Amino acid sequence: MTDLEWNIALRDAIPATFLVAVEKFKTWPALQFNWFQFLPFKIDDPFFKSVKNTIISELSNRPILRSDDGQYDLASKFIIASHEFCDADGIPLVPEKHLPGGLHYLTLPYNIPRDRTRFECLGVLAMSNENFIRGLSNMHSQMPVRPTAWHEAVCRKLCQCWYYHSNMIRNLHILPLGDSDRSWVSGGSTSDICFNSDLAVIPQDLNLRVLRADIPESSSRYELFVRLGVRKANPQHVAQKILQLHRSYNPPKSLQSLVSHAIFMFNHRHSINFSSAIGLRVMDEEGLVAESQEVYADIQSERQTIRMCGILRPPARFLHREYLLQVCVESKAEWESWLLDKLGVNLFPRLINGQLSPEFEALVETIETHQLLTILKETWPHWSTCISEAAKLQLSEIVVDCEDGSRRSLKTAYLKRGRLAEYTDLPFLLIDEPNSPDWDFLRSLKVTLQMDGTFFLGRLIDLQDVQSEDEEAICEIYSELQARFKDDAQGIR
């Protein structure tokens, strides 16, 4: 009789009576955690449907569930952690105190398997990926003290929910660094992060950080860290970071950093696809950063009898001695050769775009002729393919001392070799072993090295200049010119 007022009044009184009973159930041990079975959960009769709705609505807004600390709270403040959010013993991976929004776990002695549907009807939530990740974020300071098994379980779950929650996961400080302070960083760190490897010591100032060594490739941690952008440390990657830094507008200014970068590049020079070291900055003896091709190295070499240190004056710059005192490289000789051949540090006077460098031009003004010519001889093999014609002309104009005591331009001097030595009145250059082929380069600087048509034509002009009347000498010159005309017609004309 659903239309009787008495029946309606009785029905409407049921929710209030039930709610009063619930408060008593909380104090009765037998019902304290079991009264949820009596919720009018399955009522299909239209007349009594409002009883169900009112009771559920009222209970949802009352503190009816007890947390581990003995306090009661709203059902919406509780979550149920399924096995995927728990460890092997069924304990939630995120402790309750780290849950976001003041949430509590619904645990024993509540009978979750039996009453889960009723709990969810009252507003209890299932643990979500978002709640899990936010809880992990709240555990920032606790990450380092958690055991390996815990990290493995956490990373396994994070891999599962990576697709939809990668941005949240990147903010977790879950990457253990192998540095001295054993710090932990997030995948969103601005630093490049690498797995530990057997590479030679990686320079510390590259914003490149290395994880601890206890992360096997078969682990879920390794899988997650790869997704976070961690890569294997390889020589090519480190070299690229070094060169990017050195080629930037703000290269390193620390001697220790610059030397460590050079040593790394040297130690891995034989790696496959390894970058060229050209462009690496260095420090000079004055503590100033320089391009490697701008400085000289005071290295003892069999190729050089006159070392540039003490000879070249400013603006010449010399490599800081710390580079030459390294004992941690494989071979001192190989290290020095690498500095010269691969890094581009100078042992001999340098050219700049084919022109003489300012320091060499300054050297010409201060050094004596014998040393200058020796330096030119030892340097020429390095200049021969890149020196400009303008630089050769400039060298040919250098004023030098000759054996006869005269000072004249290099292009008007002679090399005392072969039959030229018979002409004792010639201005010969002050050099040792003039017959050595090492001096042949002087021909490029217009020094006369042999008796040819040009030589005899010059002799004839000299006699004319002094108005010589020595007919015998003049006839001899004409004979020599006649004999050489076919071979040097252009020079004689």
Short mmCIF file of C-alpha atoms in Angstrom, two decimals:
data_model
loop_
_atom_site.label_atom_id
_atom_site.label_comp_id
_atom_site.label_asym_id
_atom_site.label_seq_id
_atom_site.Cartn_x
_atom_site.Cartn_y
_atom_site.Cartn_z
CA MET A 1 0.00 0.00 0.00
CA THR A 2 2.45 2.60 -1.21
CA ASP A 3 -0.09 5.44 -1.07
CA LEU A 4 -0.82 5.15 2.66
CA GLU A 5 0.59 8.08 4.60
CA TRP A 6 1.46 5.76 7.47
CA ASN A 7 3.57 3.59 5.22
CA ILE A 8 5.19 6.63 3.65
CA ALA A 9 6.04 8.02 7.10
CA LEU A 10 7.50 4.68 8.17
CA ARG A 11 9.60 4.52 4.98
CA ASP A 12 10.87 8.07 5.35
CA ALA A 13 11.95 7.34 8.90
CA ILE A 14 14.17 4.44 7.87
CA PRO A 15 17.27 6.51 6.76
CA ALA A 16 17.44 8.49 10.01
CA THR A 17 17.06 5.32 12.04
CA PHE A 18 19.79 3.60 10.02
CA LEU A 19 22.16 6.55 10.49
CA VAL A 20 21.61 6.45 14.27
CA ALA A 21 22.38 2.73 14.20
CA VAL A 22 25.60 3.32 12.26
CA GLU A 23 26.96 5.49 15.06
CA LYS A 24 26.33 2.61 17.48
CA PHE A 25 27.84 0.07 15.08
CA LYS A 26 31.18 1.96 15.34
CA THR A 27 31.45 0.96 19.01
CA TRP A 28 30.37 -2.67 18.67
CA PRO A 29 33.36 -4.94 17.87
CA ALA A 30 31.22 -7.44 15.97
CA LEU A 31 29.79 -4.79 13.67
CA GLN A 32 32.44 -2.03 13.68
CA PHE A 33 33.98 -3.19 10.37
CA ASN A 34 31.15 -5.39 9.08
CA TRP A 35 27.93 -3.34 9.14
CA PHE A 36 28.40 -2.40 5.48
CA GLN A 37 26.73 -5.70 4.59
CA PHE A 38 23.46 -4.18 5.80
CA LEU A 39 23.53 -1.25 3.44
CA PRO A 40 20.40 -1.24 1.29
CA PHE A 41 22.55 -1.78 -1.70
CA LYS A 42 20.19 -3.73 -3.96
CA ILE A 43 16.70 -2.22 -3.79
CA ASP A 44 14.75 -2.35 -7.01
CA ASP A 45 11.28 -1.58 -5.57
CA PRO A 46 10.32 1.98 -6.65
CA PHE A 47 8.68 2.74 -3.30
CA PHE A 48 11.83 1.93 -1.28
CA LYS A 49 14.38 3.27 -3.76
CA SER A 50 14.54 6.62 -1.99
CA VAL A 51 15.67 4.81 1.19
CA LYS A 52 18.72 3.52 -0.58
CA ASN A 53 19.56 6.86 -2.18
CA THR A 54 19.13 8.87 1.03
CA ILE A 55 21.19 6.49 3.15
CA ILE A 56 24.04 6.35 0.61
CA SER A 57 23.99 10.14 0.19
CA GLU A 58 24.00 10.83 3.92
CA LEU A 59 26.72 8.29 4.69
CA SER A 60 28.89 9.69 1.90
CA ASN A 61 29.00 13.01 3.75
CA ARG A 62 29.74 11.60 7.19
CA PRO A 63 33.01 10.32 8.76
CA ILE A 64 32.18 6.64 8.77
CA LEU A 65 35.53 4.95 7.94
CA ARG A 66 38.39 4.60 10.36
CA SER A 67 42.00 5.15 9.33
CA ASP A 68 45.06 3.50 10.85
CA ASP A 69 45.42 6.31 13.38
CA GLY A 70 41.96 5.53 14.83
CA GLN A 71 40.32 8.65 13.40
CA TYR A 72 37.16 8.58 11.27
CA ASP A 73 36.92 10.38 7.97
CA LEU A 74 34.78 10.67 4.85
CA ALA A 75 34.69 7.68 2.54
CA SER A 76 35.97 9.95 -0.25
CA LYS A 77 39.20 10.36 1.76
CA PHE A 78 40.00 6.66 1.41
CA ILE A 79 41.50 4.72 -1.48
CA ILE A 80 41.96 1.04 -2.15
CA ALA A 81 45.39 0.01 -3.46
CA SER A 82 45.19 -2.94 -5.83
CA HIS A 83 48.07 -5.40 -6.11
CA GLU A 84 49.72 -3.44 -8.95
CA PHE A 85 50.40 -0.60 -6.49
CA CYS A 86 51.76 -2.93 -3.80
CA ASP A 87 54.92 -4.90 -3.20
CA ALA A 88 55.21 -8.69 -3.11
CA ASP A 89 53.87 -8.71 0.46
CA GLY A 90 50.81 -6.66 -0.44
CA ILE A 91 52.11 -3.48 1.24
CA PRO A 92 51.38 -0.29 -0.76
CA LEU A 93 54.49 1.09 -2.48
CA VAL A 94 53.55 4.61 -1.40
CA PRO A 95 53.21 4.88 2.41
CA GLU A 96 49.95 6.46 3.59
CA LYS A 97 51.64 9.59 4.97
CA HIS A 98 52.83 10.44 1.46
CA LEU A 99 49.44 10.08 -0.25
CA PRO A 100 48.24 13.32 -1.86
CA GLY A 101 45.32 15.34 -0.51
CA GLY A 102 45.32 13.73 2.94
CA LEU A 103 44.08 10.41 1.58
CA HIS A 104 44.05 7.19 3.64
CA TYR A 105 44.33 3.57 2.64
CA LEU A 106 41.30 1.40 3.35
CA THR A 107 42.85 -1.70 4.90
CA LEU A 108 42.17 -4.52 7.29
CA PRO A 109 40.13 -5.20 9.33
CA TYR A 110 37.73 -3.92 6.66
CA ASN A 111 36.75 -6.80 4.39
CA ILE A 112 37.62 -5.24 1.07
CA PRO A 113 37.06 -8.28 -1.18
CA ARG A 114 33.56 -8.77 0.23
CA ASP A 115 32.43 -5.13 0.58
CA ARG A 116 34.44 -3.35 -2.14
CA THR A 117 31.37 -2.53 -4.23
CA ARG A 118 29.64 -0.97 -1.18
CA PHE A 119 32.76 1.02 -0.30
CA GLU A 120 33.03 2.41 -3.81
CA CYS A 121 29.32 3.28 -3.71
CA LEU A 122 30.00 5.40 -0.62
CA GLY A 123 32.85 7.26 -2.39
CA VAL A 124 35.95 5.19 -1.64
CA LEU A 125 38.31 5.45 -4.64
CA ALA A 126 40.51 2.92 -6.32
CA MET A 127 44.16 3.94 -6.32
CA SER A 128 44.86 5.75 -9.61
CA ASN A 129 48.05 6.22 -11.56
CA GLU A 130 47.84 9.95 -10.83
CA ASN A 131 47.57 9.37 -7.08
CA PHE A 132 50.43 6.88 -7.24
CA ILE A 133 52.75 9.30 -9.07
CA ARG A 134 51.80 12.24 -6.84
CA GLY A 135 52.49 10.07 -3.80
CA LEU A 136 55.93 9.18 -5.20
CA SER A 137 56.57 12.88 -5.75
CA ASN A 138 55.86 13.48 -2.05
CA MET A 139 58.49 10.84 -1.22
CA HIS A 140 61.32 12.98 -2.60
CA SER A 141 63.46 12.71 0.52
CA GLN A 142 62.65 9.02 1.02
CA MET A 143 63.75 7.77 -2.40
CA PRO A 144 67.41 7.22 -1.44
CA VAL A 145 66.60 5.01 1.59
CA ARG A 146 64.22 2.66 -0.20
CA PRO A 147 65.57 -0.81 -1.09
CA THR A 148 66.34 -1.94 -4.61
CA ALA A 149 63.28 -4.23 -4.71
CA TRP A 150 61.03 -1.25 -3.97
CA HIS A 151 62.60 0.82 -6.76
CA GLU A 152 62.27 -2.06 -9.17
CA ALA A 153 58.55 -2.47 -8.37
CA VAL A 154 57.93 1.27 -8.65
CA CYS A 155 59.70 1.52 -12.00
CA ARG A 156 57.83 -1.50 -13.31
CA LYS A 157 54.53 0.25 -12.58
CA LEU A 158 55.74 3.57 -13.99
CA CYS A 159 56.71 1.82 -17.24
CA GLN A 160 53.15 0.50 -17.47
CA CYS A 161 51.58 3.95 -17.16
CA TRP A 162 54.28 5.84 -19.11
CA TYR A 163 52.18 6.52 -22.20
CA TYR A 164 49.58 8.71 -20.51
CA HIS A 165 51.64 10.09 -17.64
CA SER A 166 55.15 10.63 -19.01
CA ASN A 167 55.18 14.34 -18.10
CA MET A 168 54.36 13.60 -14.47
CA ILE A 169 56.93 10.81 -14.32
CA ARG A 170 59.68 13.08 -15.67
CA ASN A 171 59.34 15.25 -12.56
CA LEU A 172 60.05 12.38 -10.13
CA HIS A 173 63.47 12.46 -8.46
CA ILE A 174 64.06 8.80 -9.17
CA LEU A 175 67.47 8.83 -10.90
CA PRO A 176 70.36 7.92 -8.54
CA LEU A 177 73.58 9.69 -9.49
CA GLY A 178 76.97 8.18 -8.85
CA ASP A 179 78.53 11.48 -7.73
CA SER A 180 80.14 12.05 -4.37
CA ASP A 181 77.00 13.31 -2.65
CA ARG A 182 74.86 10.42 -3.98
CA SER A 183 72.14 12.85 -5.07
CA TRP A 184 68.91 11.95 -6.86
CA VAL A 185 67.53 13.92 -9.79
CA SER A 186 64.50 13.91 -12.05
CA GLY A 187 64.27 12.90 -15.66
CA GLY A 188 63.35 16.50 -16.44
CA SER A 189 66.75 17.70 -15.24
CA THR A 190 68.57 20.06 -17.58
CA SER A 191 71.66 17.85 -17.33
CA ASP A 192 72.41 15.09 -19.76
CA ILE A 193 72.42 11.86 -17.76
CA CYS A 194 74.23 8.67 -18.72
CA PHE A 195 74.44 5.14 -17.42
CA ASN A 196 77.67 4.25 -15.69
CA SER A 197 80.33 2.87 -18.03
CA ASP A 198 84.01 2.00 -18.18
CA LEU A 199 84.91 5.20 -20.03
CA ALA A 200 87.96 7.12 -18.94
CA VAL A 201 87.08 9.77 -16.38
CA ILE A 202 84.36 12.03 -17.76
CA PRO A 203 85.04 15.74 -17.10
CA GLN A 204 82.77 17.04 -14.35
CA ASP A 205 81.88 20.42 -15.87
CA LEU A 206 79.96 19.23 -18.94
CA ASN A 207 76.55 19.22 -17.28
CA LEU A 208 76.79 15.51 -17.98
CA ARG A 209 76.00 13.27 -15.04
CA VAL A 210 76.41 9.53 -14.53
CA LEU A 211 74.08 7.13 -12.71
CA ARG A 212 75.18 4.67 -10.07
CA ALA A 213 76.69 1.46 -11.38
CA ASP A 214 74.16 -0.97 -9.82
CA ILE A 215 71.47 -0.75 -12.54
CA PRO A 216 71.47 -3.85 -14.76
CA GLU A 217 70.18 -3.55 -18.31
CA SER A 218 67.59 -6.27 -17.67
CA SER A 219 65.89 -4.30 -14.88
CA SER A 220 62.72 -2.24 -14.97
CA ARG A 221 64.74 0.67 -13.64
CA TYR A 222 66.96 0.58 -16.71
CA GLU A 223 63.91 0.42 -18.98
CA LEU A 224 62.30 3.43 -17.30
CA PHE A 225 65.52 5.44 -17.23
CA VAL A 226 65.95 4.92 -20.97
CA ARG A 227 62.46 6.37 -21.47
CA LEU A 228 63.50 9.30 -19.30
CA GLY A 229 66.33 10.03 -21.73
CA VAL A 230 69.23 8.38 -19.96
CA ARG A 231 71.70 7.02 -22.49
CA LYS A 232 74.84 4.96 -22.46
CA ALA A 233 77.90 7.11 -21.95
CA ASN A 234 79.98 6.82 -25.10
CA PRO A 235 83.06 8.75 -26.22
CA GLN A 236 81.27 10.33 -29.15
CA HIS A 237 78.56 11.83 -26.95
CA VAL A 238 81.04 13.19 -24.40
CA ALA A 239 83.29 14.59 -27.13
CA GLN A 240 80.33 16.31 -28.72
CA LYS A 241 79.45 17.93 -25.39
CA ILE A 242 83.06 19.10 -24.96
CA LEU A 243 83.24 20.62 -28.43
CA GLN A 244 79.84 22.30 -28.09
CA LEU A 245 81.03 23.92 -24.89
CA HIS A 246 84.34 25.02 -26.40
CA ARG A 247 82.72 26.45 -29.51
CA SER A 248 80.12 28.40 -27.55
CA TYR A 249 80.28 32.07 -26.60
CA ASN A 250 81.12 31.06 -23.05
CA PRO A 251 83.88 28.42 -23.18
CA PRO A 252 85.40 27.06 -19.96
CA LYS A 253 87.88 29.36 -18.25
CA SER A 254 89.30 26.92 -15.72
CA LEU A 255 92.72 25.41 -16.44
CA GLN A 256 91.66 22.16 -14.78
CA SER A 257 88.59 21.92 -17.03
CA LEU A 258 90.45 22.74 -20.22
CA VAL A 259 93.19 20.21 -19.51
CA SER A 260 90.70 17.48 -18.53
CA HIS A 261 88.78 18.05 -21.77
CA ALA A 262 91.93 17.70 -23.84
CA ILE A 263 92.95 14.51 -21.99
CA PHE A 264 89.52 12.95 -22.57
CA MET A 265 89.71 13.73 -26.29
CA PHE A 266 93.21 12.25 -26.40
CA ASN A 267 92.35 9.08 -24.46
CA HIS A 268 89.43 8.28 -26.80
CA ARG A 269 91.04 9.41 -30.05
CA HIS A 270 90.90 5.88 -31.51
CA SER A 271 87.15 5.42 -30.89
CA ILE A 272 85.00 4.82 -33.95
CA ASN A 273 83.46 7.98 -35.44
CA PHE A 274 85.22 10.08 -32.82
CA SER A 275 85.11 13.83 -33.37
CA SER A 276 88.11 15.83 -34.51
CA ALA A 277 89.69 17.88 -31.74
CA ILE A 278 90.04 20.93 -33.94
CA GLY A 279 88.20 23.77 -32.25
CA LEU A 280 89.18 22.78 -28.74
CA ARG A 281 90.12 25.79 -26.63
CA VAL A 282 93.28 25.81 -24.51
CA MET A 283 94.88 28.08 -21.93
CA ASP A 284 98.12 29.95 -22.48
CA GLU A 285 100.86 30.68 -19.95
CA GLU A 286 99.21 33.98 -19.07
CA GLY A 287 96.04 32.17 -17.98
CA LEU A 288 94.04 33.34 -21.00
CA VAL A 289 91.81 31.08 -23.10
CA ALA A 290 92.89 30.71 -26.72
CA GLU A 291 92.15 28.77 -29.87
CA SER A 292 94.52 25.81 -30.01
CA GLN A 293 95.92 26.96 -33.38
CA GLU A 294 96.91 30.30 -31.87
CA VAL A 295 99.45 29.00 -29.36
CA TYR A 296 102.89 27.42 -29.41
CA ALA A 297 104.09 24.46 -27.34
CA ASP A 298 107.54 24.34 -25.79
CA ILE A 299 108.16 20.74 -26.81
CA GLN A 300 111.54 19.18 -27.58
CA SER A 301 111.42 17.78 -31.09
CA GLU A 302 113.96 16.10 -33.38
CA ARG A 303 112.46 18.14 -36.19
CA GLN A 304 113.51 21.40 -34.57
CA THR A 305 116.95 22.55 -33.41
CA ILE A 306 115.81 26.02 -32.34
CA ARG A 307 112.81 25.96 -29.98
CA MET A 308 110.41 28.86 -30.20
CA CYS A 309 110.28 29.45 -26.45
CA GLY A 310 112.59 32.32 -25.69
CA ILE A 311 112.86 33.18 -29.39
CA LEU A 312 109.35 34.32 -30.20
CA ARG A 313 108.23 37.46 -28.43
CA PRO A 314 104.71 38.82 -27.94
CA PRO A 315 102.22 38.68 -29.51
CA ALA A 316 103.28 35.00 -29.54
CA ARG A 317 101.35 32.90 -26.97
CA PHE A 318 102.57 29.65 -25.45
CA LEU A 319 100.56 26.68 -24.20
CA HIS A 320 100.28 26.52 -20.41
CA ARG A 321 102.94 24.25 -18.96
CA GLU A 322 100.30 22.21 -17.14
CA TYR A 323 99.50 20.53 -20.47
CA LEU A 324 103.08 19.29 -20.74
CA LEU A 325 103.26 17.94 -17.19
CA GLN A 326 100.49 15.36 -17.54
CA VAL A 327 101.37 11.90 -16.27
CA CYS A 328 97.90 10.36 -16.62
CA VAL A 329 98.09 10.02 -20.41
CA GLU A 330 99.11 6.76 -22.06
CA SER A 331 102.35 8.07 -23.56
CA LYS A 332 104.02 11.44 -23.20
CA ALA A 333 105.37 11.28 -26.74
CA GLU A 334 101.96 10.40 -28.19
CA TRP A 335 100.32 13.10 -26.09
CA GLU A 336 102.73 15.75 -27.39
CA SER A 337 102.30 14.56 -30.98
CA TRP A 338 98.52 14.71 -30.56
CA LEU A 339 98.70 18.28 -29.26
CA LEU A 340 100.66 19.27 -32.36
CA ASP A 341 99.08 17.16 -35.08
CA LYS A 342 95.43 16.88 -34.00
CA LEU A 343 94.84 19.84 -31.72
CA GLY A 344 96.76 22.17 -34.01
CA VAL A 345 99.14 23.62 -31.43
CA ASN A 346 102.19 25.14 -33.15
CA LEU A 347 105.80 23.99 -32.85
CA PHE A 348 107.05 26.13 -35.74
CA PRO A 349 106.19 29.74 -36.65
CA ARG A 350 102.63 29.82 -37.92
CA LEU A 351 100.92 31.32 -40.92
CA ILE A 352 97.56 33.03 -40.75
CA ASN A 353 95.58 32.48 -43.93
CA GLY A 354 98.84 32.02 -45.80
CA GLN A 355 100.36 35.23 -44.44
CA LEU A 356 103.20 35.63 -41.96
CA SER A 357 102.02 35.83 -38.37
CA PRO A 358 102.64 39.03 -36.36
CA GLU A 359 105.00 37.17 -34.03
CA PHE A 360 107.15 36.00 -36.95
CA GLU A 361 107.29 39.50 -38.39
CA ALA A 362 108.45 40.71 -34.97
CA LEU A 363 111.04 37.89 -34.83
CA VAL A 364 112.65 38.99 -38.10
CA GLU A 365 113.47 42.35 -36.53
CA THR A 366 115.34 40.88 -33.55
CA ILE A 367 117.00 37.59 -34.50
CA GLU A 368 120.40 37.18 -36.14
CA THR A 369 120.60 35.87 -39.70
CA HIS A 370 122.00 32.40 -39.04
CA GLN A 371 119.21 31.55 -36.60
CA LEU A 372 116.55 33.10 -38.81
CA LEU A 373 117.59 31.04 -41.83
CA THR A 374 117.75 27.87 -39.72
CA ILE A 375 114.22 28.51 -38.46
CA LEU A 376 113.05 29.07 -42.03
CA LYS A 377 114.66 25.82 -43.18
CA GLU A 378 113.01 23.77 -40.41
CA THR A 379 109.67 25.53 -40.82
CA TRP A 380 109.42 25.42 -44.61
CA PRO A 381 108.03 21.84 -44.82
CA HIS A 382 105.05 23.11 -42.80
CA TRP A 383 104.64 26.24 -44.91
CA SER A 384 105.29 24.92 -48.40
CA THR A 385 101.70 23.95 -49.24
CA CYS A 386 99.94 26.92 -47.66
CA ILE A 387 102.22 29.96 -47.83
CA SER A 388 100.97 32.68 -50.16
CA GLU A 389 102.97 34.31 -52.95
CA ALA A 390 102.65 37.60 -51.08
CA ALA A 391 104.28 36.03 -48.01
CA LYS A 392 107.10 34.61 -50.15
CA LEU A 393 107.71 38.05 -51.60
CA GLN A 394 107.71 39.51 -48.10
CA LEU A 395 110.31 36.94 -47.00
CA SER A 396 112.47 37.63 -50.03
CA GLU A 397 112.68 41.29 -48.96
CA ILE A 398 114.08 40.43 -45.49
CA VAL A 399 117.46 42.06 -44.94
CA VAL A 400 120.12 39.51 -43.94
CA ASP A 401 123.82 39.46 -43.13
CA CYS A 402 126.14 37.86 -45.68
CA GLU A 403 129.61 36.30 -45.41
CA ASP A 404 131.27 39.37 -46.89
CA GLY A 405 129.83 41.54 -44.12
CA SER A 406 127.21 43.18 -46.30
CA ARG A 407 123.53 43.47 -45.42
CA ARG A 408 121.12 42.98 -48.25
CA SER A 409 117.69 41.62 -49.10
CA LEU A 410 117.39 37.84 -49.16
CA LYS A 411 116.49 37.83 -52.87
CA THR A 412 119.86 39.40 -53.80
CA ALA A 413 121.94 36.87 -51.84
CA TYR A 414 123.60 33.63 -53.01
CA LEU A 415 123.94 30.10 -51.71
CA LYS A 416 127.53 28.93 -51.55
CA ARG A 417 127.21 25.63 -53.38
CA GLY A 418 128.66 24.05 -56.52
CA ARG A 419 130.57 26.32 -58.94
CA LEU A 420 129.02 29.37 -57.30
CA ALA A 421 131.56 28.95 -54.52
CA GLU A 422 134.30 29.84 -57.02
CA TYR A 423 133.04 33.42 -57.17
CA THR A 424 134.49 34.73 -53.95
CA ASP A 425 133.11 38.20 -54.51
CA LEU A 426 129.47 37.06 -54.20
CA PRO A 427 127.38 37.88 -51.09
CA PHE A 428 126.87 34.35 -49.75
CA LEU A 429 124.35 33.57 -47.00
CA LEU A 430 125.61 32.64 -43.55
CA ILE A 431 124.41 29.04 -43.40
CA ASP A 432 125.77 25.58 -42.58
CA GLU A 433 125.93 22.77 -45.15
CA PRO A 434 124.81 24.85 -48.14
CA ASN A 435 124.84 21.75 -50.38
CA SER A 436 122.02 20.15 -48.34
CA PRO A 437 118.76 19.85 -50.31
CA ASP A 438 117.00 21.26 -47.22
CA TRP A 439 118.08 24.70 -48.49
CA ASP A 440 116.46 24.27 -51.90
CA PHE A 441 113.39 26.16 -50.65
CA LEU A 442 115.43 29.38 -50.86
CA ARG A 443 114.89 29.29 -54.60
CA SER A 444 111.23 30.19 -53.86
CA LEU A 445 112.53 33.30 -52.10
CA LYS A 446 114.59 34.32 -55.16
CA VAL A 447 117.96 33.38 -53.62
CA THR A 448 120.42 32.32 -56.34
CA LEU A 449 121.33 28.65 -55.83
CA GLN A 450 123.10 27.78 -59.10
CA MET A 451 124.92 29.18 -62.13
CA ASP A 452 122.31 29.70 -64.82
CA GLY A 453 121.59 32.27 -67.50
CA THR A 454 120.03 34.63 -65.03
CA PHE A 455 123.15 34.45 -62.84
CA PHE A 456 125.53 35.37 -65.68
CA LEU A 457 123.23 38.09 -66.94
CA GLY A 458 123.33 39.57 -63.46
CA ARG A 459 127.14 39.38 -63.45
CA LEU A 460 127.24 41.23 -66.75
CA ILE A 461 124.99 43.95 -65.40
CA ASP A 462 127.21 44.29 -62.32
CA LEU A 463 130.30 44.81 -64.54
CA GLN A 464 128.41 47.39 -66.52
CA ASP A 465 127.39 49.22 -63.35
CA VAL A 466 131.04 49.56 -62.28
CA GLN A 467 132.13 50.33 -65.88
CA SER A 468 134.56 47.43 -65.85
CA GLU A 469 137.15 47.20 -68.67
CA ASP A 470 138.10 43.58 -67.90
CA GLU A 471 137.58 42.20 -71.44
CA GLU A 472 138.55 38.70 -70.43
CA ALA A 473 135.86 38.60 -67.71
CA ILE A 474 133.27 40.10 -70.04
CA CYS A 475 134.04 37.61 -72.81
CA GLU A 476 133.83 34.72 -70.36
CA ILE A 477 130.36 35.84 -69.27
CA TYR A 478 129.17 36.08 -72.86
CA SER A 479 130.45 32.57 -73.48
CA GLU A 480 128.52 31.28 -70.49
CA LEU A 481 125.37 33.06 -71.66
CA GLN A 482 125.76 31.61 -75.15
CA ALA A 483 126.15 28.12 -73.74
CA ARG A 484 122.99 28.43 -71.68
CA PHE A 485 120.79 30.33 -74.09
CA LYS A 486 118.78 27.32 -75.26
CA ASP A 487 118.15 26.15 -71.69
CA ASP A 488 117.33 29.57 -70.20
CA ALA A 489 116.34 31.78 -73.09
CA GLN A 490 113.55 33.44 -71.19
CA GLY A 491 115.79 34.39 -68.22
CA ILE A 492 118.59 35.67 -70.44
CA ARG A 493 116.33 37.83 -72.59
#
